[in-house]
Amino acid sequence: MDMQNVQHHEPTDVIESLDHIRYVELKCYSGKKPDVDFAKFFVLNAKVLELMKFVVEGRCTQKWRTDQYKCLQFDSRASPNALLDFRSYSGHAYPTGCIRRGN
């Protein structure tokens, strides 16, 4: 590999690019660690995030949503106005019910 053509970025370069993200939608969100880690990155770093929608396969109960808020560290969100919107779907029915907005 020719090292002259490799671009190096500072970790803050990625975070700076999040400064304009207002809406994120995650389809087929399972709430498992890889999904949580990916979503948490936006929750903790997107400073102007207004809405993050999670389309969840199957039912998402009140307890499940409460657990997700904790896992996503929603109380530490970068944007104080951010809302989380959980919607469930099963099979081809896309999305219904199971909506909860942030505090």
CSV table of C-alpha atoms in Angstrom, one decimal:
chain,number,residue,atom,x,y,z
A,1,MET,CA,0.0,0.0,0.0
A,2,ASP,CA,1.3,3.4,-0.9
A,3,MET,CA,1.2,5.5,2.3
A,4,GLN,CA,1.4,8.7,0.4
A,5,ASN,CA,-2.2,8.3,-0.7
A,6,VAL,CA,-3.6,7.4,2.7
A,7,GLN,CA,-5.6,10.2,4.3
A,8,HIS,CA,-5.4,10.7,8.0
A,9,HIS,CA,-8.2,12.2,10.0
A,10,GLU,CA,-8.4,13.4,13.5
A,11,PRO,CA,-11.2,11.9,15.6
A,12,THR,CA,-12.8,15.3,15.9
A,13,ASP,CA,-13.3,15.4,12.1
A,14,VAL,CA,-16.1,12.9,12.3
A,15,ILE,CA,-17.8,14.7,15.2
A,16,GLU,CA,-17.6,18.0,13.3
A,17,SER,CA,-19.5,16.5,10.4
A,18,LEU,CA,-22.4,15.7,12.8
A,19,ASP,CA,-23.0,19.4,13.5
A,20,HIS,CA,-25.6,19.5,10.8
A,21,ILE,CA,-27.5,16.3,11.4
A,22,ARG,CA,-31.1,17.0,12.5
A,23,TYR,CA,-32.8,13.7,11.7
A,24,VAL,CA,-31.7,10.0,11.8
A,25,GLU,CA,-33.8,7.0,11.1
A,26,LEU,CA,-32.7,3.5,11.9
A,27,LYS,CA,-34.7,0.7,10.3
A,28,CYS,CA,-34.7,-2.8,11.7
A,29,TYR,CA,-33.4,-1.6,15.0
A,30,SER,CA,-33.1,-4.5,17.4
A,31,GLY,CA,-31.8,-2.8,20.5
A,32,LYS,CA,-28.8,-5.2,20.7
A,33,LYS,CA,-25.3,-3.9,21.5
A,34,PRO,CA,-24.2,-3.2,17.9
A,35,ASP,CA,-27.4,-1.2,17.2
A,36,VAL,CA,-27.2,0.6,20.5
A,37,ASP,CA,-23.5,1.5,20.0
A,38,PHE,CA,-24.2,2.9,16.6
A,39,ALA,CA,-27.3,4.9,17.7
A,40,LYS,CA,-25.6,6.1,20.9
A,41,PHE,CA,-22.9,7.7,18.8
A,42,PHE,CA,-25.5,10.0,17.3
A,43,VAL,CA,-27.3,10.6,20.6
A,44,LEU,CA,-24.1,11.6,22.3
A,45,ASN,CA,-22.5,13.6,19.5
A,46,ALA,CA,-25.1,15.2,17.1
A,47,LYS,CA,-25.5,18.6,18.6
A,48,VAL,CA,-28.5,19.8,16.5
A,49,LEU,CA,-30.3,16.4,16.4
A,50,GLU,CA,-34.0,17.0,16.6
A,51,LEU,CA,-35.5,13.6,15.9
A,52,MET,CA,-34.1,10.1,15.9
A,53,LYS,CA,-36.6,7.5,14.7
A,54,PHE,CA,-36.1,3.8,15.5
A,55,VAL,CA,-38.1,1.3,13.5
A,56,VAL,CA,-38.2,-1.9,15.6
A,57,GLU,CA,-39.2,-5.3,14.3
A,58,GLY,CA,-41.8,-6.8,16.6
A,59,ARG,CA,-43.2,-5.3,19.8
A,60,CYS,CA,-41.4,-2.8,21.9
A,61,THR,CA,-42.9,-2.6,25.4
A,62,GLN,CA,-42.7,0.3,27.8
A,63,LYS,CA,-40.0,-1.6,29.8
A,64,TRP,CA,-38.0,-2.2,26.6
A,65,ARG,CA,-38.2,1.5,25.6
A,66,THR,CA,-37.1,2.6,29.1
A,67,ASP,CA,-34.1,0.2,28.9
A,68,GLN,CA,-33.2,1.6,25.5
A,69,TYR,CA,-33.2,5.2,26.9
A,70,LYS,CA,-30.7,4.1,29.5
A,71,CYS,CA,-28.5,2.1,27.1
A,72,LEU,CA,-28.5,5.1,24.6
A,73,GLN,CA,-27.5,7.4,27.5
A,74,PHE,CA,-30.3,9.7,26.5
A,75,ASP,CA,-29.9,11.9,29.6
A,76,SER,CA,-26.4,12.8,28.3
A,77,ARG,CA,-27.6,13.6,24.8
A,78,ALA,CA,-25.6,16.3,22.9
A,79,SER,CA,-28.8,18.0,21.7
A,80,PRO,CA,-31.1,19.1,24.5
A,81,ASN,CA,-34.0,19.2,22.1
A,82,ALA,CA,-33.5,15.7,20.6
A,83,LEU,CA,-36.5,13.4,20.6
A,84,LEU,CA,-36.5,9.6,20.2
A,85,ASP,CA,-39.4,8.0,18.4
A,86,PHE,CA,-39.7,4.2,18.6
A,87,ARG,CA,-42.1,2.5,16.1
A,88,SER,CA,-42.7,-1.2,15.8
A,89,TYR,CA,-43.5,-3.2,12.7
A,90,SER,CA,-43.9,-6.9,12.0
A,91,GLY,CA,-43.5,-8.5,8.6
A,92,HIS,CA,-44.6,-6.1,5.9
A,93,ALA,CA,-46.7,-3.9,8.2
A,94,TYR,CA,-44.5,-0.8,8.5
A,95,PRO,CA,-44.5,1.1,11.3
A,96,THR,CA,-47.4,1.2,13.8
A,97,GLY,CA,-47.7,2.1,17.5
A,98,CYS,CA,-45.0,2.0,20.1
A,99,ILE,CA,-44.1,5.7,19.9
A,100,ARG,CA,-42.3,7.4,22.8
A,101,ARG,CA,-40.7,10.8,22.7
A,102,GLY,CA,-37.9,12.1,24.9
A,103,ASN,CA,-38.2,13.8,28.3
